[in-house]
Coordinates of N, CA, C and O in Angstrom, one line a residue:
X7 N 5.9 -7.2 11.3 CA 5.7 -5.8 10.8 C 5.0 -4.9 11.9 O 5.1 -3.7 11.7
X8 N 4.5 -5.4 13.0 CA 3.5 -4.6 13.8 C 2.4 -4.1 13.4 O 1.6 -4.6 12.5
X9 N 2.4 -2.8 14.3 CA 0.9 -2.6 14.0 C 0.8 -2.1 12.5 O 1.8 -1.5 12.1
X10 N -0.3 -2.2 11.6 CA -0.2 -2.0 10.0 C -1.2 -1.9 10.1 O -1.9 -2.2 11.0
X11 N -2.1 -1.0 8.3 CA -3.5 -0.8 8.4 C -3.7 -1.9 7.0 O -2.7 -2.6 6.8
X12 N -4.6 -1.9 6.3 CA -4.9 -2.9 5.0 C -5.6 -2.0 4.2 O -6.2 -0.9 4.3
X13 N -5.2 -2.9 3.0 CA -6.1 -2.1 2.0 C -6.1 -3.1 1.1 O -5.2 -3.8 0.9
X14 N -7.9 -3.4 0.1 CA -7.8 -4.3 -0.9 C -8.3 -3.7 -1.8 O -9.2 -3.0 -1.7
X15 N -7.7 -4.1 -3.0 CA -7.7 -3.8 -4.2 C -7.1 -4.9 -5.2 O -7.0 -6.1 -4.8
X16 N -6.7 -4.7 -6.5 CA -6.2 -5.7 -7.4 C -4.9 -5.4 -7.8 O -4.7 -4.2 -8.1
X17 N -3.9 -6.2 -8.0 CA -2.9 -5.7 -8.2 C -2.5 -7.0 -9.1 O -3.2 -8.0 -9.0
X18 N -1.3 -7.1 -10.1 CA -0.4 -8.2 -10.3 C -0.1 -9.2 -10.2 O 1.1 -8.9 -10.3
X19 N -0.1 -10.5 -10.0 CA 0.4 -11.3 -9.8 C 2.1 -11.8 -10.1 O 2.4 -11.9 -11.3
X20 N 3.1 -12.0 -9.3 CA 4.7 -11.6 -9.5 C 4.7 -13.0 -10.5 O 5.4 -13.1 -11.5
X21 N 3.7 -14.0 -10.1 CA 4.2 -15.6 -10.7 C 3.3 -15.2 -12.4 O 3.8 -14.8 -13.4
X22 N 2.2 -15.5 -12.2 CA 1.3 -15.8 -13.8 C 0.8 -14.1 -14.0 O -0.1 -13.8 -14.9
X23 N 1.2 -13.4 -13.4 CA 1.1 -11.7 -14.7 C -0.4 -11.4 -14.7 O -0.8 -10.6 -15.5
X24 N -1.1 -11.8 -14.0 CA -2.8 -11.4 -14.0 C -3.4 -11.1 -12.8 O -3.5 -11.7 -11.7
X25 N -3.9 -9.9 -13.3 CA -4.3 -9.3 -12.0 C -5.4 -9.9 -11.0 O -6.4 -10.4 -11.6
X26 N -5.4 -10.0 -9.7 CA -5.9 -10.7 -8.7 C -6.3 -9.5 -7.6 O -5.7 -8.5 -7.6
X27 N -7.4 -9.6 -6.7 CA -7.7 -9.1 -5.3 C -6.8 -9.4 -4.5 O -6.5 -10.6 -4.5
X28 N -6.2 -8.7 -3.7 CA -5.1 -8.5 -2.9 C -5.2 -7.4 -1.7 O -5.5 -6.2 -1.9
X29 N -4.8 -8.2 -0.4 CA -4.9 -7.0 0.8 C -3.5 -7.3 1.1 O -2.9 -8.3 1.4
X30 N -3.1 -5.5 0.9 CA -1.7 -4.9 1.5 C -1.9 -5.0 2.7 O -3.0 -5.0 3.3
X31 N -0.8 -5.1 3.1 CA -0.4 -4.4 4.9 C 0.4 -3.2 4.5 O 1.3 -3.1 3.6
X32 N -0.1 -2.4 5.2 CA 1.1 -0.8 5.1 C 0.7 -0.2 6.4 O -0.1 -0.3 7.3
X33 N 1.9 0.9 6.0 CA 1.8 1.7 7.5 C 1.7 3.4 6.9 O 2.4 4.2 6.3
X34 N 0.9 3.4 7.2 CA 0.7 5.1 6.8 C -0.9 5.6 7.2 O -1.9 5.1 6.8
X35 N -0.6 7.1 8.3 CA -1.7 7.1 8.1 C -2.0 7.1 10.0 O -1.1 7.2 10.8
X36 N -3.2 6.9 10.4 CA -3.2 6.6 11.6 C -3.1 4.6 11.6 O -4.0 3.8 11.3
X37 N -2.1 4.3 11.9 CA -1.9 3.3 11.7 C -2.3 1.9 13.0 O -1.5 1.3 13.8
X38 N -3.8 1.8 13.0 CA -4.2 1.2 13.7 C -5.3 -0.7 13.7 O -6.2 -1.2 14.3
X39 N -4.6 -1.1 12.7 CA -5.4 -1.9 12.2 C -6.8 -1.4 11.4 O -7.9 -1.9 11.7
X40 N -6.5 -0.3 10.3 CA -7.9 -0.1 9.9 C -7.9 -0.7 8.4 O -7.1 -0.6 7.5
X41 N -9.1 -1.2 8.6 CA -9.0 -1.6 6.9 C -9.7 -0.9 5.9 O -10.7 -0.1 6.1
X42 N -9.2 -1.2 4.8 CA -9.7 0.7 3.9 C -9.9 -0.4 2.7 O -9.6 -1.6 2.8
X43 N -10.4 0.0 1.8 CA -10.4 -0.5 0.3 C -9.9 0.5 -0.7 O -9.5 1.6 -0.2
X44 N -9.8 0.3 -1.8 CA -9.3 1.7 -2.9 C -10.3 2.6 -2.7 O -11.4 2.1 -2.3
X45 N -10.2 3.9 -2.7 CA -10.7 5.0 -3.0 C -11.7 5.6 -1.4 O -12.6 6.4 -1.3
X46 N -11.3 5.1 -0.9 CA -11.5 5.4 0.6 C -10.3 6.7 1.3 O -9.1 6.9 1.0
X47 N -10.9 7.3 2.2 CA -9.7 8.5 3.1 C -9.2 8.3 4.1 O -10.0 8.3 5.0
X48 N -7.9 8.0 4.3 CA -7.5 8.0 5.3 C -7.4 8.5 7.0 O -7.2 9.7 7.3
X49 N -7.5 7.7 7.7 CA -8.1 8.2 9.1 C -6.4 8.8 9.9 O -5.5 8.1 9.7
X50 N -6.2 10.1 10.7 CA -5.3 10.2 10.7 C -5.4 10.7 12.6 O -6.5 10.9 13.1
X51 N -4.4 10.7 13.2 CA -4.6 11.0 14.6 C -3.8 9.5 15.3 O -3.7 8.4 14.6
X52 N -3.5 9.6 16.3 CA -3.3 8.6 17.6 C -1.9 8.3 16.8 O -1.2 9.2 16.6
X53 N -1.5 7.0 16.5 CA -0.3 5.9 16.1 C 0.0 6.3 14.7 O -0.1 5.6 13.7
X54 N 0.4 8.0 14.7 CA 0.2 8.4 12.9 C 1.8 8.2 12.4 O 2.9 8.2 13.0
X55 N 1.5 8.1 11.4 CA 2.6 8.1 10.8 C 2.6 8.9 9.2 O 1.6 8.8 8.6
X56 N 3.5 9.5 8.8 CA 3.3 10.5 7.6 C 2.4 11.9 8.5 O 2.0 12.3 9.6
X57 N 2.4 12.0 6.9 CA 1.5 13.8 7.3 C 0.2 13.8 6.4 O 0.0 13.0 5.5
X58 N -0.5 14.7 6.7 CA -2.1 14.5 6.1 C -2.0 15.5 5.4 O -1.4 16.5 5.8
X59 N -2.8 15.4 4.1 CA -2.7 16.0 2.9 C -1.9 16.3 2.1 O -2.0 17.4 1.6
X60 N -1.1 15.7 1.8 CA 0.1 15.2 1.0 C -0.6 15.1 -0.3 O -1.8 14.6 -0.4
X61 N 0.3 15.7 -1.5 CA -0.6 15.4 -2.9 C -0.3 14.0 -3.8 O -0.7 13.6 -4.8
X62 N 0.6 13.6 -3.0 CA 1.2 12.1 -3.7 C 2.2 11.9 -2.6 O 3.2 12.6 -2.2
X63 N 1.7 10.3 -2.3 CA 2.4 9.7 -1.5 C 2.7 7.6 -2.1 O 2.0 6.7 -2.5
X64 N 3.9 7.8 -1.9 CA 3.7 6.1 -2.1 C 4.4 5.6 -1.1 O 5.6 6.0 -0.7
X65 N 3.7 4.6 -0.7 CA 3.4 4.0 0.4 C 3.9 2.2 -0.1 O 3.4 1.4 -0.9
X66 N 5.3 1.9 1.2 CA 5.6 0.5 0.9 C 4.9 -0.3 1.6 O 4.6 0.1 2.8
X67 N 4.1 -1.8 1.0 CA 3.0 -2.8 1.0 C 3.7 -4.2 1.0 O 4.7 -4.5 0.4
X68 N 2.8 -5.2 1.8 CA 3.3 -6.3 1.4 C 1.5 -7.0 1.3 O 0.4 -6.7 1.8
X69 N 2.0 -7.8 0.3 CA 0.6 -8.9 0.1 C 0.3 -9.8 1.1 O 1.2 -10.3 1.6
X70 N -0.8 -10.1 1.4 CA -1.0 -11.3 2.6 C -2.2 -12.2 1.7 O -3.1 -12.8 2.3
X71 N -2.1 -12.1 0.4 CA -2.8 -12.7 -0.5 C -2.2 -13.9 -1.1 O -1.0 -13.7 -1.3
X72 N -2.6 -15.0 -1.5 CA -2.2 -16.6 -1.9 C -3.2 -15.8 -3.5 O -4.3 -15.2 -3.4
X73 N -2.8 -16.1 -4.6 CA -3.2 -15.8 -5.8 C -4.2 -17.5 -6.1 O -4.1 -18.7 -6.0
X74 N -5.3 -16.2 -6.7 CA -6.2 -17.5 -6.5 C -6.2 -18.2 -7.8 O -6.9 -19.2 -7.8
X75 N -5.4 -18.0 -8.8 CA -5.1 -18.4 -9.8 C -4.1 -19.0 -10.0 O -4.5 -20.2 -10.3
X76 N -2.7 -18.9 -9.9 CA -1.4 -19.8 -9.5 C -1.0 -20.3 -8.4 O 0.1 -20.8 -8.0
X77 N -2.1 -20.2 -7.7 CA -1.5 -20.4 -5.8 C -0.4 -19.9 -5.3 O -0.1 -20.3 -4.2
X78 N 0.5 -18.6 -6.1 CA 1.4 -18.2 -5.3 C 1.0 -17.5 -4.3 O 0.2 -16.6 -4.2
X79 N 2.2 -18.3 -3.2 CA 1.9 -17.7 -1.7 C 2.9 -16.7 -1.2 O 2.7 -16.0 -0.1
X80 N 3.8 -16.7 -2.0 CA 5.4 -15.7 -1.5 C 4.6 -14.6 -0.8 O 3.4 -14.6 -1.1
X81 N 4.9 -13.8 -0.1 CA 4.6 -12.4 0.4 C 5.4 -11.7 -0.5 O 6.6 -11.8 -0.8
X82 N 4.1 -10.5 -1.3 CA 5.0 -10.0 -2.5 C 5.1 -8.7 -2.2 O 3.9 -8.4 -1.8
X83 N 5.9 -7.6 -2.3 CA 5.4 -6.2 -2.4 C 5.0 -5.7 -3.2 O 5.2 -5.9 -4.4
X84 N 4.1 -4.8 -2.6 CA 3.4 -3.6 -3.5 C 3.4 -2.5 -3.0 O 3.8 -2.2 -1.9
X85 N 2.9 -1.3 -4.0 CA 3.3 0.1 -3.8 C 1.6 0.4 -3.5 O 0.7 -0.1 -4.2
X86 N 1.5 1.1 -2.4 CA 0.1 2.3 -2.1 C 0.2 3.4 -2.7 O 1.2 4.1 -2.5
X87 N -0.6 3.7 -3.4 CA -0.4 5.3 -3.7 C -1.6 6.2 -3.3 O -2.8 6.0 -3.7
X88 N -1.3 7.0 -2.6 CA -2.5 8.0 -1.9 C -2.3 9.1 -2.8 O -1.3 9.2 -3.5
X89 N -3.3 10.0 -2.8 CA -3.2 11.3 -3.1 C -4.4 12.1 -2.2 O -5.5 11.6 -2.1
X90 N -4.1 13.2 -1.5 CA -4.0 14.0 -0.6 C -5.4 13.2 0.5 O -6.6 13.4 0.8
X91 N -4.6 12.3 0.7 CA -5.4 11.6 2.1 C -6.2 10.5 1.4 O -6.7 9.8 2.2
X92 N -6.6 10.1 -0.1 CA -7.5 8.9 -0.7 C -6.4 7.8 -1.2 O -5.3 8.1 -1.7
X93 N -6.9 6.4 -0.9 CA -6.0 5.4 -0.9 C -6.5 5.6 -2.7 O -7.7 5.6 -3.0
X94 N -5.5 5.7 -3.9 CA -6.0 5.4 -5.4 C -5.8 4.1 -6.0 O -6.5 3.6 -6.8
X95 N -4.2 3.6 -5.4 CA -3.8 2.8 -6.4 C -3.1 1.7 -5.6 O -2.9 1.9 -4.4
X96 N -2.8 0.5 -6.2 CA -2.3 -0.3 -5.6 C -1.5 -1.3 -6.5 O -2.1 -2.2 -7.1
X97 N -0.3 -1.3 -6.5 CA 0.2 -2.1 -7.5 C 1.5 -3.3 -7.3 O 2.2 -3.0 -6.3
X98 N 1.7 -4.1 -7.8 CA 2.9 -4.9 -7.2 C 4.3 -4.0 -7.6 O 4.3 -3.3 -8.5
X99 N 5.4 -4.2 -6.8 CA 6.1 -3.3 -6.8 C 7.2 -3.9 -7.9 O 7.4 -5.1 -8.2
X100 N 7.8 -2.4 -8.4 CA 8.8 -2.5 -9.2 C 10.2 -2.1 -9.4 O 10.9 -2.2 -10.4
X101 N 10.5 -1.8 -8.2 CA 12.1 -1.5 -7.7 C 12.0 -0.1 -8.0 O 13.1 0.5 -7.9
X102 N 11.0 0.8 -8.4 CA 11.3 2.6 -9.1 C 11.4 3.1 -7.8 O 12.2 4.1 -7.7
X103 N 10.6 2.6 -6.5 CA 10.6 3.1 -5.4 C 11.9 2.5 -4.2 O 12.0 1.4 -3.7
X104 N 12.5 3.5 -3.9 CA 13.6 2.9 -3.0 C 13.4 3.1 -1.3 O 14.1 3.9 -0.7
X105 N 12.6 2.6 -0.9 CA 12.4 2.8 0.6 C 13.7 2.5 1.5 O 13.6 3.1 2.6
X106 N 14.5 2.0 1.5 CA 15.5 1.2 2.3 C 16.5 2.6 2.0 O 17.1 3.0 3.1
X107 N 16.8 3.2 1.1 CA 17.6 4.4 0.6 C 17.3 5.6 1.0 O 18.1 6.4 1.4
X108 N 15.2 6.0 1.0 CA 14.9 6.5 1.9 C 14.5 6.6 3.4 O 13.8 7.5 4.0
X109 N 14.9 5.6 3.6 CA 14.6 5.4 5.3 C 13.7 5.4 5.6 O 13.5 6.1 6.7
X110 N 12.7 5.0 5.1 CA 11.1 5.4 5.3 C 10.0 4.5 4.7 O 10.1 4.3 3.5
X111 N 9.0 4.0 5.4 CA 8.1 3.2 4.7 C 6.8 4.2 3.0 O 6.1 3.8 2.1
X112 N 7.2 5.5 3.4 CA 6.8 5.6 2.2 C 7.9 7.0 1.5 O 9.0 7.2 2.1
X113 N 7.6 7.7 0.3 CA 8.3 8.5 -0.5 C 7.2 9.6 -0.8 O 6.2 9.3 -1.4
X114 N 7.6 11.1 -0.3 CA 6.5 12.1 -1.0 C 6.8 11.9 -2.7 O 7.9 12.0 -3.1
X115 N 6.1 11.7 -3.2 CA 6.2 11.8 -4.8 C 6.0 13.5 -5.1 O 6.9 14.2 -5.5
X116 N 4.6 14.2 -4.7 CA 5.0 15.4 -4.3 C 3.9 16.0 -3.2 O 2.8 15.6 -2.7
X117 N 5.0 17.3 -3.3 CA 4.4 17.5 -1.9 C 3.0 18.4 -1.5 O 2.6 18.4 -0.3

């Protein structure tokens, strides 16, 4: 993946359906190994990627979390969701977001 920033929060579990603590890797943002938790602002400048102050952004995630409940280890995706520069949300993903169609690790939801 290269360089990527983190973020922890709770999201889903894909195997037993219950939510767990989970740190994403994503790229958005000044993307320098920074680690953020929910409800934190985004640092922007140097290795950036996107644009700052966007009113909705979702942002593609992967888990680097082992679920401390089922032991699933799969690397699972999840969706980031920013709003104008604050990390809000963090959820496992559901195919609504098509990044591969948009060529892009994340999607303005709006702008």
């Amino acid at each position: 993946m290269g360089a990527f920033n983190t973020v922890r929060g709770q999201a889903i579990c894909p195997k037993c359906d219950k939510p767990v603590e989970v740190v994403g890797q994503f790229k958005y943002g000044n993307v320098r190994q920074v680690e953020y938790q929910l409800g934190d602002v985004l640092q922007w400048g140097g290795n950036q990627t996107g644009s700052p102050g966007i009113s909705h952004v979702v942002v593609d995630a992967v888990a680097e979390t082992t679920c401390p409940i089922c032991g699933y280890s799969d690397e699972w995706d999840l969706y980031v969701h920013i709003r104008r520069d604050q990390l809000i949300g963090l959820e496992t993903a559901t195919g609504e977001h098509d990044f591969a169609k948009a060529g892009n690790t994340f999607i303005v939801l709006k702008p």
